[in-house]
Every structure is written in C-alpha cells, then in structure tokens.
Tab-separated table of C-alpha atoms and ligand atoms in Angstrom:
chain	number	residue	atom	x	y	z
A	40	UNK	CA	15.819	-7.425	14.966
A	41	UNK	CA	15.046	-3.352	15.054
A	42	UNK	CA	18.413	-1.639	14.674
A	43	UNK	CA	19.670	1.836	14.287
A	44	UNK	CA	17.148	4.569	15.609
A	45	UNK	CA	17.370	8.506	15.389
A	46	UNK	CA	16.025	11.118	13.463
A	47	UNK	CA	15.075	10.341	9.372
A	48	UNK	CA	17.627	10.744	7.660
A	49	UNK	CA	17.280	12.867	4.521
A	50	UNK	CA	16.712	10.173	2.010
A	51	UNK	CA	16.086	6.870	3.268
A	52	UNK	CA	15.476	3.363	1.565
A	53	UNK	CA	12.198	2.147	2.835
A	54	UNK	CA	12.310	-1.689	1.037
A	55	UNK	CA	16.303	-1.767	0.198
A	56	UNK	CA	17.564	-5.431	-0.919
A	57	UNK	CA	21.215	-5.968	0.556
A	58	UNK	CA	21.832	-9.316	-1.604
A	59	UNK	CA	21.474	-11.883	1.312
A	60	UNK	CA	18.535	-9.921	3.405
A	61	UNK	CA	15.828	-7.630	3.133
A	62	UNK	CA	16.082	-4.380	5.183
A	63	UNK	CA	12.666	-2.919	6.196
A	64	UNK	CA	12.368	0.640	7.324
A	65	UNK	CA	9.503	0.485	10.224
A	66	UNK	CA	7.076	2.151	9.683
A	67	UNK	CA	5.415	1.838	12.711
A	68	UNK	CA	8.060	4.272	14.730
A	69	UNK	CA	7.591	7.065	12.119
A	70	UNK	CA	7.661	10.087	12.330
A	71	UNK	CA	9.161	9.826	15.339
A	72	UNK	CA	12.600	7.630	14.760
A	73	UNK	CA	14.399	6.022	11.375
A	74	UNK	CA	14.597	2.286	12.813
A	75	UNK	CA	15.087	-0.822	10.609
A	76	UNK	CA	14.305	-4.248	10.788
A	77	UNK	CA	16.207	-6.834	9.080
A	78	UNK	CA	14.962	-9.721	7.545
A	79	UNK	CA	16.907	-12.808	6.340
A	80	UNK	CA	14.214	-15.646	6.368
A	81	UNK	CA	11.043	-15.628	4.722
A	82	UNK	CA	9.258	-16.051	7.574
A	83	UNK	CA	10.803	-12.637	8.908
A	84	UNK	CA	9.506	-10.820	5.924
A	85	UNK	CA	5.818	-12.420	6.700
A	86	UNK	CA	6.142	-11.496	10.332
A	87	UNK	CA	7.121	-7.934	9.410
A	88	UNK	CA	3.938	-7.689	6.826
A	89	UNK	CA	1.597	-8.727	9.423
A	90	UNK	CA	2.964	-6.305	11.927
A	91	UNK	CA	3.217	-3.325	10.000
A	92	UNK	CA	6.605	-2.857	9.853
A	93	UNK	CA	5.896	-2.147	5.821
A	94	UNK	CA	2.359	-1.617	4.566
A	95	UNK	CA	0.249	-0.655	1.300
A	96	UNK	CA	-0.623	-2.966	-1.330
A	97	UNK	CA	1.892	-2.340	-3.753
A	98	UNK	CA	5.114	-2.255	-0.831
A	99	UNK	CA	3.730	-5.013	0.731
A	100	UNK	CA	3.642	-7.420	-3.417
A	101	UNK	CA	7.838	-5.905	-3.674
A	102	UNK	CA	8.359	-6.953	-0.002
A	103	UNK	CA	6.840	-10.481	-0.468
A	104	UNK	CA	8.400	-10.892	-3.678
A	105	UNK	CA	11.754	-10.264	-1.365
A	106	UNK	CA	10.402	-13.149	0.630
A	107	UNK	CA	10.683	-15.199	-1.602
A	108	UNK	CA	14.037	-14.753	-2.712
A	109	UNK	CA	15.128	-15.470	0.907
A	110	UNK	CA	13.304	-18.399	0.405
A	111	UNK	CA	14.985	-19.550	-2.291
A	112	UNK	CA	17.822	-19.077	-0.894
A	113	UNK	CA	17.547	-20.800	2.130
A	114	UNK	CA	16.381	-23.900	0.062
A	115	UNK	CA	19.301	-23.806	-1.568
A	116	UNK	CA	21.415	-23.842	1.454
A	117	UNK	CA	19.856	-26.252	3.121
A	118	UNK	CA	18.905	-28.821	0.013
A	119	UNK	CA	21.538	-27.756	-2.769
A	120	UNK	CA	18.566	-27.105	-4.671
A	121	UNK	CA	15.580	-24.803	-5.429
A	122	UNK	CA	12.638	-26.463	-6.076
A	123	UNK	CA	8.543	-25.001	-5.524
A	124	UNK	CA	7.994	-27.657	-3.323
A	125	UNK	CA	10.817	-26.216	-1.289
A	126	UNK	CA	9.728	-23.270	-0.710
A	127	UNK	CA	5.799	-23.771	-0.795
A	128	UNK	CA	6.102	-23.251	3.231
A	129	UNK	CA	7.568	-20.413	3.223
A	130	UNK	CA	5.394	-19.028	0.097
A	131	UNK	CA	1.851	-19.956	2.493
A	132	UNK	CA	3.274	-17.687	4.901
A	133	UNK	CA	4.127	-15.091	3.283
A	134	UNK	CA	0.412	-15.114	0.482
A	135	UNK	CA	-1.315	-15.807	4.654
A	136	UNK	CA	0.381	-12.257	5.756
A	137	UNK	CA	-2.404	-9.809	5.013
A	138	UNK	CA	-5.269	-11.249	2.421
A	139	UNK	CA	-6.790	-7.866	1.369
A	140	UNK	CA	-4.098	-6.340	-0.722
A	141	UNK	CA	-3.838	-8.507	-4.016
A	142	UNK	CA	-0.408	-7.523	-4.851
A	143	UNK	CA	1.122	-9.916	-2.390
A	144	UNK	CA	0.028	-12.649	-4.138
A	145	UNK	CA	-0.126	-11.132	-7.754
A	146	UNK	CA	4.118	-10.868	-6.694
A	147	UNK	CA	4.730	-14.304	-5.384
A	148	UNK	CA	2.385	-15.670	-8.174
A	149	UNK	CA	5.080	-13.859	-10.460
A	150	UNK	CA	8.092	-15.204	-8.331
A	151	UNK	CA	6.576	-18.346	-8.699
A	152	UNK	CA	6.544	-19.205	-12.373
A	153	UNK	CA	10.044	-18.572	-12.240
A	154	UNK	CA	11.150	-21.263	-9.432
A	155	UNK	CA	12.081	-24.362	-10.810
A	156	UNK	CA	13.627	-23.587	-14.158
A	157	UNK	CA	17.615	-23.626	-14.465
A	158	UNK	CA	20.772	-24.128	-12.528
A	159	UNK	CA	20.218	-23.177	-9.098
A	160	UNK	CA	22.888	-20.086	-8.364
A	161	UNK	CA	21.691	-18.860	-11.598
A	162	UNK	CA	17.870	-19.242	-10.584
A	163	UNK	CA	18.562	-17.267	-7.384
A	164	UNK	CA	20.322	-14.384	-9.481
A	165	UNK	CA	17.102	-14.172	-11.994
A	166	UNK	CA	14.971	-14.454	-9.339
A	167	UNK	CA	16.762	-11.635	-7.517
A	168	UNK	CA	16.866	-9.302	-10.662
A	169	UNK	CA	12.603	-10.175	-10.593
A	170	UNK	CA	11.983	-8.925	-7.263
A	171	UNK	CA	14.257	-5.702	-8.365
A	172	UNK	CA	12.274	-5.809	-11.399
A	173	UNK	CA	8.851	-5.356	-9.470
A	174	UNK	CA	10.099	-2.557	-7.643
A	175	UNK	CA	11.410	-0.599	-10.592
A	176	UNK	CA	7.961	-1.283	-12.708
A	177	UNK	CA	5.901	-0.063	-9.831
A	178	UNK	CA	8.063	3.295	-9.248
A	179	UNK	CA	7.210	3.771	-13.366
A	180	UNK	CA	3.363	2.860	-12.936
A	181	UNK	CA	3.269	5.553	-10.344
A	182	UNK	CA	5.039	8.123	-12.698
A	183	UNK	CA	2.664	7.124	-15.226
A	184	UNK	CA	-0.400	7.146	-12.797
A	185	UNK	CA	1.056	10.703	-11.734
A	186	UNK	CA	0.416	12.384	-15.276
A	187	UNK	CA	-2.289	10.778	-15.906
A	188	UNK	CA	-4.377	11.350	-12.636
A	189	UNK	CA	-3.020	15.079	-12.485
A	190	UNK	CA	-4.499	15.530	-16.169
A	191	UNK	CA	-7.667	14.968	-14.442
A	192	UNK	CA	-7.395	17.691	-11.843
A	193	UNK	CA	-8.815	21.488	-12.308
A	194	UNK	CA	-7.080	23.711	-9.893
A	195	UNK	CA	-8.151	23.871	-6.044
A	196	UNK	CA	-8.090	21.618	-3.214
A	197	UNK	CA	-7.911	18.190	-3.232
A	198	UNK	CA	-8.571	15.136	-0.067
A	199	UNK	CA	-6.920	12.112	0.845
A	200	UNK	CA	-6.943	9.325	2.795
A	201	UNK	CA	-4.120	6.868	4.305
A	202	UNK	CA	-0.926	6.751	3.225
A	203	UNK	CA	-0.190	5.961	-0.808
A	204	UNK	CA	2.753	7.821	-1.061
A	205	UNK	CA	6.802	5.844	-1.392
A	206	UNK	CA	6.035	4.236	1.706
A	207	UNK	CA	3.693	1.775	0.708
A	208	UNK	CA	4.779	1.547	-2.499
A	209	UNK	CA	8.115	0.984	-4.470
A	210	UNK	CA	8.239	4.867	-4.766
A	211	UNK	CA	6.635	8.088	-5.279
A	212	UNK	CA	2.933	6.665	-4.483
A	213	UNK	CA	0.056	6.035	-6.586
A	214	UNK	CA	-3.023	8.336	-5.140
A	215	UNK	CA	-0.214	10.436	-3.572
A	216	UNK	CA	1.863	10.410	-6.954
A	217	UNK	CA	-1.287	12.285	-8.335
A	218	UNK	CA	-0.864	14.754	-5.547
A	219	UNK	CA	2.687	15.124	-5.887
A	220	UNK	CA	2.267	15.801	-9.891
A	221	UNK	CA	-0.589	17.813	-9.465
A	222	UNK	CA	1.548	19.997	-6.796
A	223	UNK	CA	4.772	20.056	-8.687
A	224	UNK	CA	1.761	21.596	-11.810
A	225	UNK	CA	0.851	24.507	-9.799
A	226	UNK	CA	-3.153	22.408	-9.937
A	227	UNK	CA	-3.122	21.479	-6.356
A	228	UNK	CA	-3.653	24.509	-3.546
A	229	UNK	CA	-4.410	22.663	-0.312
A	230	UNK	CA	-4.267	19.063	0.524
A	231	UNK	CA	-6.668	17.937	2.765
A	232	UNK	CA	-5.354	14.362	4.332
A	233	UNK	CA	-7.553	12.433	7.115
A	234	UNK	CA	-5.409	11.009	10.179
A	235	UNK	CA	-6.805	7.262	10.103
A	236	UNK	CA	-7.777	5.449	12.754
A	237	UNK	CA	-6.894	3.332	14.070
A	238	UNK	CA	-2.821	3.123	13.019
A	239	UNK	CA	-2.873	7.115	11.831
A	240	UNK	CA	-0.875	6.446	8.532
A	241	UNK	CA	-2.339	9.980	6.844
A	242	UNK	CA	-1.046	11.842	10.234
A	243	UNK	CA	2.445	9.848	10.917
A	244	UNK	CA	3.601	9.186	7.226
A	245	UNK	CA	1.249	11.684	4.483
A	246	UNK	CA	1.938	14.258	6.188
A	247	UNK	CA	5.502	13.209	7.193
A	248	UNK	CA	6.108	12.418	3.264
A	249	UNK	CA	4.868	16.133	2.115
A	250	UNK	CA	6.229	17.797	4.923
A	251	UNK	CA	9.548	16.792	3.679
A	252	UNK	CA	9.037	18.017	0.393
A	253	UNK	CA	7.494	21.181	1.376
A	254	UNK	CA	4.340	20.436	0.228
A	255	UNK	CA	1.441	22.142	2.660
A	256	UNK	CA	-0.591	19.575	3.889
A	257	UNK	CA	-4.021	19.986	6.384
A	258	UNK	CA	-4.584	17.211	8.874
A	259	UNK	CA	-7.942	16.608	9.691
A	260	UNK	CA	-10.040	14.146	11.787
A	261	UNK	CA	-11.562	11.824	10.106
A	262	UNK	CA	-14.788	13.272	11.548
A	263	UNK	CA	-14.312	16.342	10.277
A	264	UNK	CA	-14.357	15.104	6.319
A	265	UNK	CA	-18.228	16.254	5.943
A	266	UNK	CA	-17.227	19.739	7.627
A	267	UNK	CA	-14.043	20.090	5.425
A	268	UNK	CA	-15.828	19.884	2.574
A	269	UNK	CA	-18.318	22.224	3.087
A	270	UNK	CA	-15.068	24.761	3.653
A	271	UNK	CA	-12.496	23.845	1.027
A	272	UNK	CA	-14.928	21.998	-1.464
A	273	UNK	CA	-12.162	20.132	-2.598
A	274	UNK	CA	-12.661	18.775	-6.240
A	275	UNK	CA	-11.129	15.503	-6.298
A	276	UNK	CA	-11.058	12.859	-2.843
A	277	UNK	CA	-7.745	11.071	-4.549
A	278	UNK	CA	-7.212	7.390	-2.633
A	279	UNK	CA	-5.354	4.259	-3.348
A	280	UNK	CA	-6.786	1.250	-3.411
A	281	UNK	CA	-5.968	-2.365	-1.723
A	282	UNK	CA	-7.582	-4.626	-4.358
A	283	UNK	CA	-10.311	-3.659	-7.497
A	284	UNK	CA	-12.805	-5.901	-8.442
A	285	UNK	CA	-13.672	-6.793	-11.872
A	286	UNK	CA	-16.898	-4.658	-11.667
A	287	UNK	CA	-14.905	-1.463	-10.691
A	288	UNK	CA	-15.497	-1.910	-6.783
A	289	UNK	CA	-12.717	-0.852	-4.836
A	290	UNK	CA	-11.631	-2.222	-1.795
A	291	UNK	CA	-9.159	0.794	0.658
A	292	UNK	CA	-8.495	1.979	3.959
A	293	UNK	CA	-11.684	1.670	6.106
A	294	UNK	CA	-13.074	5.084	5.701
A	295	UNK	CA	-12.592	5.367	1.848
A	296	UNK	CA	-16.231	4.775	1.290
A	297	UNK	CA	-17.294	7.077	4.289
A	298	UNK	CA	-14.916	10.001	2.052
A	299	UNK	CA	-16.668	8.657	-1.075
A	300	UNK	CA	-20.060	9.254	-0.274
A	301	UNK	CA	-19.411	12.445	1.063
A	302	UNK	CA	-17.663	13.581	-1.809
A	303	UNK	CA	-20.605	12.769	-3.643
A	304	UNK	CA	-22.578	14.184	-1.898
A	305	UNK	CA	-20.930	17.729	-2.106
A	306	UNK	CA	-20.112	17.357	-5.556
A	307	UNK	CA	-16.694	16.469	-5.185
A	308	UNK	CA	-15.078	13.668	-7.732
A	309	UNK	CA	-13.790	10.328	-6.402
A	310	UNK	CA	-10.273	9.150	-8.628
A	311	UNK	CA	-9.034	5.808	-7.092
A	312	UNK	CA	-5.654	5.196	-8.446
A	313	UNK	CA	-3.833	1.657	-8.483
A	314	UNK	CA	-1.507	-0.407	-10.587
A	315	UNK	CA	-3.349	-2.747	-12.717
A	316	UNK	CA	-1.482	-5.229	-9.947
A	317	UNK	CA	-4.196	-4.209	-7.884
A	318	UNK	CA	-6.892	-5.253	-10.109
A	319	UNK	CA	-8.398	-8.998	-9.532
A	320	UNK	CA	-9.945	-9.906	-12.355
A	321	UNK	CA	-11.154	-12.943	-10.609
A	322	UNK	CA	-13.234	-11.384	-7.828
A	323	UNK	CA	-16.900	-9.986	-9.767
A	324	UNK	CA	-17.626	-7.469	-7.121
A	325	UNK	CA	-16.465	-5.786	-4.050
A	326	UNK	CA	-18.565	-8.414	-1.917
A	327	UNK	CA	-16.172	-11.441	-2.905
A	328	UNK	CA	-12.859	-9.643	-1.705
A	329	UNK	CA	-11.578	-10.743	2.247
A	330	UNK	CA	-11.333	-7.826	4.259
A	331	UNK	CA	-8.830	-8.025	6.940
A	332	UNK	CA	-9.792	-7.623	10.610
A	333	UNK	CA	-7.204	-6.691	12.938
A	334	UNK	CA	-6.955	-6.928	16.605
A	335	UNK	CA	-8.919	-5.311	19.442
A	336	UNK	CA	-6.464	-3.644	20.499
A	337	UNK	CA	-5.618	-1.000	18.211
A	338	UNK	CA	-8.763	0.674	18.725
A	339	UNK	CA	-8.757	0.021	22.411
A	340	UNK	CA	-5.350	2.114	22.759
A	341	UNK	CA	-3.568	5.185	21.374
A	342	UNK	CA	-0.026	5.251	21.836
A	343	UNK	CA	0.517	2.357	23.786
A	344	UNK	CA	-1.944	3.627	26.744
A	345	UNK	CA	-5.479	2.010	26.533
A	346	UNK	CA	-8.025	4.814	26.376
A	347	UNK	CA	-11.577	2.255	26.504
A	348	UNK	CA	-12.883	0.786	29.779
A	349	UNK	CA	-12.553	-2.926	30.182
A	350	UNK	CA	-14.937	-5.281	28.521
A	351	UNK	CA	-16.104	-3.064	25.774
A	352	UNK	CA	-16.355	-5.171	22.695
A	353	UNK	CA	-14.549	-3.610	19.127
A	354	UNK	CA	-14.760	-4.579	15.582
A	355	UNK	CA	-12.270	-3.119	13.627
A	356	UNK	CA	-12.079	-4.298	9.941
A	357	UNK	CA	-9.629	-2.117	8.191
A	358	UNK	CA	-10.576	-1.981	4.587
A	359	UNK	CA	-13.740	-1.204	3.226
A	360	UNK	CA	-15.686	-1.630	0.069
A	361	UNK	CA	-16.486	1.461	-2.182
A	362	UNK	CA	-19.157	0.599	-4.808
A	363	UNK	CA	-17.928	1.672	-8.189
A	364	UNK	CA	-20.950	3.728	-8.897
A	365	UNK	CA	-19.296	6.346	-6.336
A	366	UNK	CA	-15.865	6.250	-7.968
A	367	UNK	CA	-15.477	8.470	-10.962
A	368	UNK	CA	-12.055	7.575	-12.211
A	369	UNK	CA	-9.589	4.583	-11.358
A	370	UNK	CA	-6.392	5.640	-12.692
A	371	UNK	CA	-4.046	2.898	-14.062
A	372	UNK	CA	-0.382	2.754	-15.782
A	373	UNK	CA	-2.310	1.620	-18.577
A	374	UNK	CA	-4.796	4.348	-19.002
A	375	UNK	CA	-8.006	5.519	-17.120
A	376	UNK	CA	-11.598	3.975	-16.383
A	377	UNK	CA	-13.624	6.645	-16.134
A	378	UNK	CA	-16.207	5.867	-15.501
A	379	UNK	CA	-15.308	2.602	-14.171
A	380	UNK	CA	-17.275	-0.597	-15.204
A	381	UNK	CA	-16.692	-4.033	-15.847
A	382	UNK	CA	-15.964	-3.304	-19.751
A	383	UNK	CA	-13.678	-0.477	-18.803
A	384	UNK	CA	-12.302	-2.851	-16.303
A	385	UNK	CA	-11.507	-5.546	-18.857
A	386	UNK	CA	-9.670	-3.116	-21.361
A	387	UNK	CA	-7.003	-1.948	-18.904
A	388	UNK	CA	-6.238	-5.718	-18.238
A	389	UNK	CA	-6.797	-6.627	-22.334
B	186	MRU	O1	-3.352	-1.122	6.268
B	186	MRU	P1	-2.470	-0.449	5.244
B	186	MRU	O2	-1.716	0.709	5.785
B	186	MRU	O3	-1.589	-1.445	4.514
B	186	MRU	O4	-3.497	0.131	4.168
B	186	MRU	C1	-2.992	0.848	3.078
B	186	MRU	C2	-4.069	1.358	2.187
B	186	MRU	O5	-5.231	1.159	2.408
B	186	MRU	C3	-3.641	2.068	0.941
B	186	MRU	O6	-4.564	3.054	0.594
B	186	MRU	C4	-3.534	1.045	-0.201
B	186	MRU	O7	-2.755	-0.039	0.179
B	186	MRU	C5	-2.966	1.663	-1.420
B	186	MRU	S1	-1.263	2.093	-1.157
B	186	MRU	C6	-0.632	2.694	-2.587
C-alpha cells in the first residue's frame, strides 16, 4: 500500500530493507511527491517491478533478491521450513517481472544457491545478509565504474539517456556514476540528458538526481539529440545498459541506439557502462535477448490524460539493441572493453 507523500526529503532510501519487509520508494510519483510502497510478500515486490514502482537493471536484481527473502520467510511461517521447492512460486514471479534486465535473475540465481542449506532461522539471516550483500557490491561497482569511465573523458560536454543514477541502482549509478565523477573532476561542463518517452525517467529522476546535487543539467527532447549535437558536440553519449551480450551488443532504454548512431555520426564516443551483472554470457548477440513490450497505453497518454485519437494502433517496446560496433567502451567494475568484442567480453567475465 502507497504511504507517506510530500516533498523529497533530503536523503531518502530508495530500496531500504526493514527486516520483515521491503520498503520501495515510487518512483513513478517523482519528482513530484516522496511516497512509499511497502512490500511484505514476494509477490508484492514482483507487482511493484512490473509497475515501476523501482526500475533499472541493477535496482530491480537488489529488489528481487529482497523478494526472495520475503519468500523465504513466508515459507518458513507457513511450513516451519525453507526449502527451493517452497519458494519456486514465488521465485517464477518475481524472474517473470520484467525479462530484459538480466540482473533480476543473475540475483535470484544468487539467492538461490543459497536456499536449502542449514537450519532454517539461520538460513533466513544469511540469506538476508546476501540480499544486503548485493546492494553494497553494486554501490562499489559503481564507484569503481565512476573512475574508471571518468578516466575516459576529455573535458566538454557529455549526453545521456534514461535514468542510471541511485535510483535504479543500489547507489550512485553506473552511466550516471561516470557523470557524477567526471563532474566532481572539473571534466564534465554541460550534461545533456534526453526526457524519454514514454515514462520520462531522464526528465522526472536525471535531472531530479543532479538537480539535487547542483549539478547543471540540459533537458532535451529526444528529437532534438541530432540538433544538440551539432551545438554542444558532446564527446562522450554515456548510457547504462539493461543486459550485454556476449558479442558486446547492448541492450538499453529504447532510444540508446537512435543516440548511438548519432553520436557516431558526429564524431561523438559511445561508453556503455554496466556491472559485469549485466553481462549474459549466454546470449551470442543482441538478437537473442527478450525485449520487453509494455502497454498501449503509455504512449497513448501523458500524465494520465490520453493525448491520441481512438483506435490508433502503438507498439512500444522499451529497450533496444545497440550493435557493439557503435559502442566504443563498456565500462565494468572489472576493467574496460574498449573496444568491445566477444574476446574483450570474455576477459571481464574470466
Ligand atoms: O525501463 P527502465 O526504467 O527500467 O529502464 C532503465 C534503463 O534502461 C537503464 O538505462 C538500465 O536499466 C541501466 S540502469 C543503471
């Protein structure tokens, strides 16, 4: 159930683990009002992945990995005991909730090896400290990611896309990391961020993230990426990425490969940063990875008031392949693949 809304306060807990539930700060209602949803079923935590209330790959892995602590839990309260056959219900929903971003089930695949081993009080607390675990190794990737990406940058402006920053990940972002480093080194003098359509996560929580930390941020139209280049020839488009294939193909916010072959061709540099979470080894190319298609209606209607006449057809898929011949660095905790190949690929995950 939503509770508690108002103005954001000035630090706020966006995936915050109270011991017997999961509190969820929705994004959906930013920038407007700080509202939370509380979860204390697996099935919750699902629900609130499918509906946005938390989004981006690596936020939505911690929040499933959450999940299934709760559904541990309830097996336990219900059976006495903890068992993977227990939970395997709730563990479908939760890998069913979104099938682009690899992270949710690279987490529960990790939660998983653990179920079934132990006493089961002292199961719940390891499995507990796991999920915390996730969360505290993705915040250091991203510090990691930070330095490394920023090493990349020369001064000037830079673009991005979506939202990568704490919000959809444990904290401090992974493309947005490299923004906030690059900032904090003096590299960075104007970020360029698009709005995206349809759910506007660059306009409601980019810019809402830098404008908090006084970082100057541009809004633009997604339209108006070509246009933007030609006028602050940023050096560096710097986007997250949902999944990576095995051949370097990255799979991010519909639009990324629209911003990638622009960049291109206006001689601007494409870094794609991601944990090595992110990467599926198992999937050759971009063209085996599921990309999620959402409903109708979040093209058909801005702000709750439908904008499209009736009976006009949509298709809306909301990630989208960029070929890893446009990409010129993928930037990982564990070093850089630049340029990215399927060799590179394989000595990040060695
Ligand atoms: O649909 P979303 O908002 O979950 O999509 C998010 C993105 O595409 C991000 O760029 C990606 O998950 C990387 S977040 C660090």
């Amino acid at each position: 159930m939503p509770e508690a809304s108002g103005p954001v306060s000035e630090t706020y807990s966006h995936i915050d683990w109270r011991g017997d539930a999961l509190r969820l700060l929705d994004q959906r209602e930013l920038p407007a009002a700080e509202v939370y949803v509380t979860c204390t079923t697996a099935l919750q935590v699902a629900a609130a992945i499918r509906d946005m209330v938390v989004r981006g790959a690596p936020a939505i892995g911690i929040t499933a990995a959450y999940g299934a602590v709760l559904a541990a839990r309830c097996a336990l309260q219900a059976h006495g005991r903890i068992d993977l056959r227990l939970v395997a219900g709730d563990m479908r929903e939760l890998a069913d909730a979104r099938p682009t971003a690899v992270n949710l089930s690279w987490a529960l695949a990790y939660m998983a090896q653990r179920i079934g081993s132990g006493g089961a009080d002292e199961l719940l607390v390891s499995l507990e400290q796991q999920a915390r675990d996730i969360q505290a190794r993705d915040i250091a990737a991203n510090r990691r990611m930070g330095e490394l990406g920023a090493a990349l940058l020369a001064s000037g402006a830079v673009i991005t896309h979506c939202n990568t920053g704490t919000l959809a990940t444990g904290g401090y972002g992974t493309a947005l990391g490299v923004i906030r480093t690059g900032v904090a080194q003096g590299k960075i003098g104007r970020v360029l961020a698009s709005e995206t359509r349809p759910w506007l996560q660059g306009a409601r929580l980019t810019a809402w993230e830098l404008s908090r930390e006084e970082i100057d941020v541009t809004l633009i139209c997604e339209g108006s990426v070509g246009s933007a280049m030609c006028t602050f020839h940023p050096g560096w488009a710097i986007v997250g990425a949902d999944r990576i294939a095995a051949n370097g193909d990255a799979v991010n916010k519909i639009g990324t490969y629209n911003l990638a072959v622009l960049a291109r061709q206006h001689g601007a540099r494409t870094m794609v940063v991601a944990p090595t979470s992110s990467i599926d080894a198992h999937a050759p190319s971009g063209a085996h990875i599921e990309i999620e298609m959402r409903a109708a209606d979040e093209v058909l209607a801005a702000a709750g008031y439908r904008q499209v006449p009736a009976h006009v057809q949509v298709w809306n898929p909301v990630f989208d392949v960029t070929p890893a011949s446009l990409i010129d660095a993928i930037v990982t905790e564990r070093g850089v693949a630049s340029p990215p190949s399927a060799a590179a690929i394989a000595e990040l995950l060695d």
